[in-house]
Amino acid sequence: MKEKLLDIIVCPTCKGNLNLKATKQINDDVEEGMLNCRKCKVGYNIINSVPRFVPDDDYVENFSMEWNTHKVTQLDSRTGRNESEETFKEVTGFNQKDLKGKLVLDVGCGSGRYLEIASKFGAEVVGIDLSFAVDAAQENLGKQKNMHIIQANVFSLPFKEDTFDIIYSIGVLHHTPDCKKAFMCLPNLLKKPGKISIWLYSKKLHFIATDVLRIVTTRMNKHHLYGLCKTVVPHIYAATRVPLVGYPFRAFISTHHHPEWRVLDTFDWYSPKYQSKHSNNEVIQWFNEAGLKNARALTKDTSVTGEK
């Protein structure tokens, strides 16, 4: 944790100011220590340079496993492609001009796929995640001077109001118990003027067969499910390549061109406890209810952006 993070974080319980007690620090990086609330006296650990505002990973243990297994699978800097950058621009509507010099919040950062893009675009970036994916993100990107990684719950975020210039959340909020409620926790963290974009699973991607399978897969041991994905996905993918008869199989697995990515994506479909789907009109209504302006859908369902 970098000490300047104290300028924007507060106790998530009472919103009181925090005192830092470092027990291991190298230059400006507090690797181990404690954040103590002056008001309610609650303490929060700093472990592996990451402030921990939650005691565990609650309902997202699958993502803890997923992103520590696939730490670099989707990082453009490791793949040599710009796939994550192009996805980021498509689903947020933000480019380098929008982010340069801005303070940005990534809600559900995983191992840092989009943190890397925001950092590359010149933003100072704060990434939060409920899962232990924060350890992968810290390992990948945490040493960058413009990067801050925090383990926290979207329903109880440790930030002062009116803090961020830009907030985005890509493919995350639909994995919470209440997607709309999770979204509503974000607008008050925006400065005026500020911009926010989210991308959620679309109702158009509703497949009864996969939803039925999720009744079983969400109850499986995550390691067993992952092993099953590694075993089965290559065979089903081969079937999808058969003209005409293979087409229906595409509803069951990811058909990404990279084999490792296919396994990752397929596990990502079947392992989350919560997985809701939404429409553009529904999400635009949330933006309007939150008092955001100029809410509009972008090219990819369901990606919506708006302003404060």
Coordinates of N, CA and C in Angstrom, one line a residue, residues 87-174:
T87 N -11.3 -4.4 -26.0 CA -12.5 -4.7 -25.2 C -12.8 -3.5 -24.2
F88 N -11.8 -3.0 -23.6 CA -11.9 -1.9 -22.6 C -12.6 -0.7 -23.3
K89 N -12.1 -0.3 -24.4 CA -12.6 0.8 -25.2 C -14.0 0.6 -25.6
E90 N -14.3 -0.6 -26.1 CA -15.7 -0.9 -26.6 C -16.7 -0.9 -25.5
V91 N -16.4 -1.4 -24.3 CA -17.5 -1.6 -23.3 C -17.5 -0.4 -22.3
T92 N -16.5 0.5 -22.3 CA -16.5 1.6 -21.4 C -16.7 2.9 -22.2
G93 N -16.3 3.0 -23.5 CA -16.4 4.2 -24.2 C -15.2 5.1 -23.9
F94 N -14.3 4.7 -23.0 CA -13.1 5.5 -22.6 C -11.9 5.2 -23.5
N95 N -11.1 6.3 -23.7 CA -9.9 6.1 -24.4 C -8.8 6.8 -23.6
Q96 N -7.6 6.9 -24.2 CA -6.5 7.5 -23.5 C -6.7 8.9 -23.1
K97 N -7.3 9.7 -24.0 CA -7.6 11.1 -23.7 C -8.5 11.2 -22.5
D98 N -9.5 10.3 -22.3 CA -10.4 10.4 -21.2 C -9.7 10.1 -19.9
L99 N -8.7 9.2 -19.9 CA -8.2 8.7 -18.6 C -6.9 9.4 -18.2
K100 N -6.2 10.0 -19.1 CA -4.8 10.5 -18.8 C -4.9 11.6 -17.7
G101 N -4.2 11.3 -16.6 CA -4.1 12.3 -15.5 C -5.3 12.2 -14.6
K102 N -6.2 11.2 -14.8 CA -7.4 11.1 -13.9 C -7.2 10.0 -12.9
L103 N -8.0 10.2 -11.8 CA -8.1 9.2 -10.7 C -9.3 8.3 -11.1
V104 N -8.9 7.0 -11.2 CA -9.9 6.0 -11.8 C -10.1 4.8 -10.8
L105 N -11.3 4.4 -10.7 CA -11.7 3.2 -9.9 C -12.1 2.1 -10.8
D106 N -11.5 0.9 -10.6 CA -11.8 -0.3 -11.3 C -12.5 -1.2 -10.3
V107 N -13.8 -1.4 -10.5 CA -14.6 -2.2 -9.5 C -14.7 -3.7 -10.0
G108 N -13.9 -4.5 -9.3 CA -13.8 -5.9 -9.7 C -12.6 -6.1 -10.6
C109 N -11.4 -5.8 -10.1 CA -10.3 -5.8 -11.0 C -9.7 -7.1 -11.4
G110 N -10.1 -8.2 -10.7 CA -9.5 -9.5 -11.0 C -8.0 -9.4 -10.9
S111 N -7.3 -10.1 -11.8 CA -5.8 -10.1 -11.8 C -5.2 -8.9 -12.5
G112 N -6.1 -7.9 -12.9 CA -5.5 -6.6 -13.4 C -5.6 -6.4 -14.9
R113 N -6.5 -7.2 -15.6 CA -6.6 -7.1 -17.0 C -6.8 -5.6 -17.5
Y114 N -7.8 -5.0 -16.9 CA -8.2 -3.6 -17.3 C -7.4 -2.6 -16.5
L115 N -6.9 -2.9 -15.3 CA -6.0 -2.0 -14.6 C -4.8 -1.7 -15.5
E116 N -4.3 -2.7 -16.1 CA -3.2 -2.5 -17.0 C -3.5 -1.5 -18.1
I117 N -4.6 -1.5 -18.7 CA -5.0 -0.6 -19.7 C -5.2 0.8 -19.2
A118 N -5.9 1.0 -18.1 CA -6.1 2.3 -17.5 C -4.7 2.9 -17.1
S119 N -3.8 2.1 -16.6 CA -2.5 2.6 -16.2 C -1.7 3.0 -17.5
K120 N -1.8 2.2 -18.5 CA -1.2 2.5 -19.8 C -1.7 3.8 -20.4
F121 N -2.9 4.1 -20.1 CA -3.5 5.3 -20.6 C -3.2 6.6 -19.8
G122 N -2.4 6.4 -18.7 CA -2.0 7.5 -17.9 C -2.8 7.9 -16.7
A123 N -3.7 7.0 -16.3 CA -4.5 7.2 -15.1 C -3.8 6.8 -13.9
E124 N -4.2 7.4 -12.7 CA -3.8 6.8 -11.4 C -5.0 5.9 -11.1
V125 N -4.7 4.6 -10.9 CA -5.8 3.6 -10.8 C -5.9 3.0 -9.4
V126 N -7.1 2.8 -9.0 CA -7.4 2.0 -7.8 C -8.2 0.9 -8.2
G127 N -7.8 -0.3 -7.9 CA -8.5 -1.6 -8.2 C -9.0 -2.2 -7.0
I128 N -10.3 -2.5 -6.9 CA -10.8 -3.3 -5.8 C -11.4 -4.6 -6.2
D129 N -11.3 -5.6 -5.4 CA -11.9 -6.9 -5.6 C -12.2 -7.6 -4.3
L130 N -13.3 -8.3 -4.3 CA -13.7 -9.0 -3.0 C -12.8 -10.3 -2.9
S131 N -12.4 -10.8 -4.0 CA -11.7 -12.1 -4.0 C -10.2 -11.9 -3.8
F132 N -9.5 -13.0 -3.6 CA -8.0 -13.0 -3.4 C -7.3 -12.8 -4.8
A133 N -8.1 -12.5 -5.8 CA -7.5 -12.1 -7.1 C -6.6 -10.8 -6.9
V134 N -6.9 -10.1 -5.8 CA -6.0 -8.9 -5.5 C -4.6 -9.3 -5.4
D135 N -4.3 -10.5 -4.9 CA -2.9 -10.9 -4.8 C -2.2 -11.1 -6.2
A136 N -3.0 -11.6 -7.1 CA -2.5 -11.7 -8.5 C -2.3 -10.3 -9.1
A137 N -3.3 -9.4 -8.9 CA -3.2 -8.0 -9.4 C -2.0 -7.3 -8.8
Q138 N -1.8 -7.5 -7.5 CA -0.6 -6.9 -6.8 C 0.7 -7.4 -7.4
E139 N 0.8 -8.7 -7.6 CA 2.0 -9.3 -8.2 C 2.2 -8.8 -9.6
N140 N 1.1 -8.7 -10.4 CA 1.3 -8.2 -11.8 C 1.6 -6.7 -11.9
L141 N 1.0 -5.9 -11.1 CA 1.0 -4.5 -11.4 C 1.2 -3.6 -10.2
G142 N 1.2 -4.1 -9.0 CA 1.2 -3.3 -7.8 C 2.4 -2.4 -7.5
K143 N 3.5 -2.8 -8.2 CA 4.7 -2.0 -8.0 C 4.7 -0.7 -8.8
Q144 N 3.7 -0.6 -9.7 CA 3.7 0.7 -10.5 C 3.3 1.8 -9.6
K145 N 3.9 3.0 -9.8 CA 3.6 4.1 -8.9 C 2.2 4.7 -9.0
N146 N 1.5 4.4 -10.1 CA 0.2 4.9 -10.3 C -0.9 3.9 -10.0
M147 N -0.5 2.8 -9.3 CA -1.4 1.7 -9.1 C -1.6 1.4 -7.6
H148 N -2.9 1.2 -7.2 CA -3.3 0.8 -5.9 C -4.3 -0.3 -5.9
I149 N -4.0 -1.4 -5.1 CA -4.9 -2.6 -5.1 C -5.5 -2.7 -3.7
I150 N -6.8 -2.9 -3.6 CA -7.5 -3.0 -2.3 C -8.4 -4.2 -2.4
Q151 N -8.5 -5.0 -1.3 CA -9.5 -6.0 -1.2 C -10.7 -5.4 -0.4
A152 N -11.9 -5.4 -1.0 CA -13.0 -4.7 -0.4 C -14.3 -5.2 -1.1
N153 N -15.4 -5.0 -0.4 CA -16.7 -5.4 -0.8 C -17.4 -4.2 -1.5
V154 N -18.0 -4.4 -2.7 CA -18.6 -3.3 -3.4 C -19.8 -2.7 -2.6
F155 N -20.4 -3.5 -1.7 CA -21.5 -3.0 -0.9 C -21.0 -2.2 0.3
S156 N -19.7 -2.1 0.5 CA -19.2 -1.4 1.7 C -17.8 -0.9 1.3
L157 N -17.7 0.1 0.4 CA -16.5 0.5 -0.1 C -15.8 1.5 0.8
P158 N -14.4 1.5 0.9 CA -13.7 2.3 1.8 C -13.2 3.6 1.2
F159 N -14.1 4.4 0.6 CA -13.6 5.6 -0.1 C -14.5 6.8 0.3
K160 N -13.8 8.0 0.3 CA -14.6 9.2 0.5 C -15.5 9.5 -0.7
E161 N -16.6 10.2 -0.4 CA -17.5 10.5 -1.5 C -16.8 11.6 -2.4
D162 N -17.3 11.7 -3.6 CA -16.7 12.7 -4.6 C -15.2 12.6 -4.8
T163 N -14.8 11.3 -5.0 CA -13.3 11.1 -5.1 C -12.8 10.9 -6.5
F164 N -13.5 10.1 -7.3 CA -12.9 9.6 -8.5 C -13.4 10.4 -9.7
D165 N -12.6 10.5 -10.7 CA -12.9 11.2 -12.0 C -13.7 10.2 -12.9
I166 N -13.3 8.9 -12.8 CA -13.9 7.9 -13.6 C -14.0 6.6 -12.9
I167 N -15.2 5.9 -13.0 CA -15.4 4.6 -12.5 C -15.8 3.7 -13.6
Y168 N -15.3 2.5 -13.6 CA -15.8 1.5 -14.5 C -15.8 0.1 -13.8
S169 N -16.7 -0.7 -14.3 CA -16.8 -2.1 -13.8 C -17.2 -3.0 -15.0
I170 N -16.3 -3.9 -15.4 CA -16.5 -4.7 -16.6 C -16.7 -6.2 -16.2
G171 N -17.9 -6.6 -16.4 CA -18.3 -8.0 -16.2 C -18.2 -8.5 -14.8
V172 N -18.6 -7.7 -13.9 CA -18.4 -8.0 -12.4 C -19.7 -7.9 -11.6
L173 N -20.4 -6.8 -11.8 CA -21.6 -6.5 -10.9 C -22.7 -7.6 -11.0
H174 N -22.8 -8.2 -12.1 CA -23.8 -9.3 -12.2 C -23.4 -10.5 -11.4

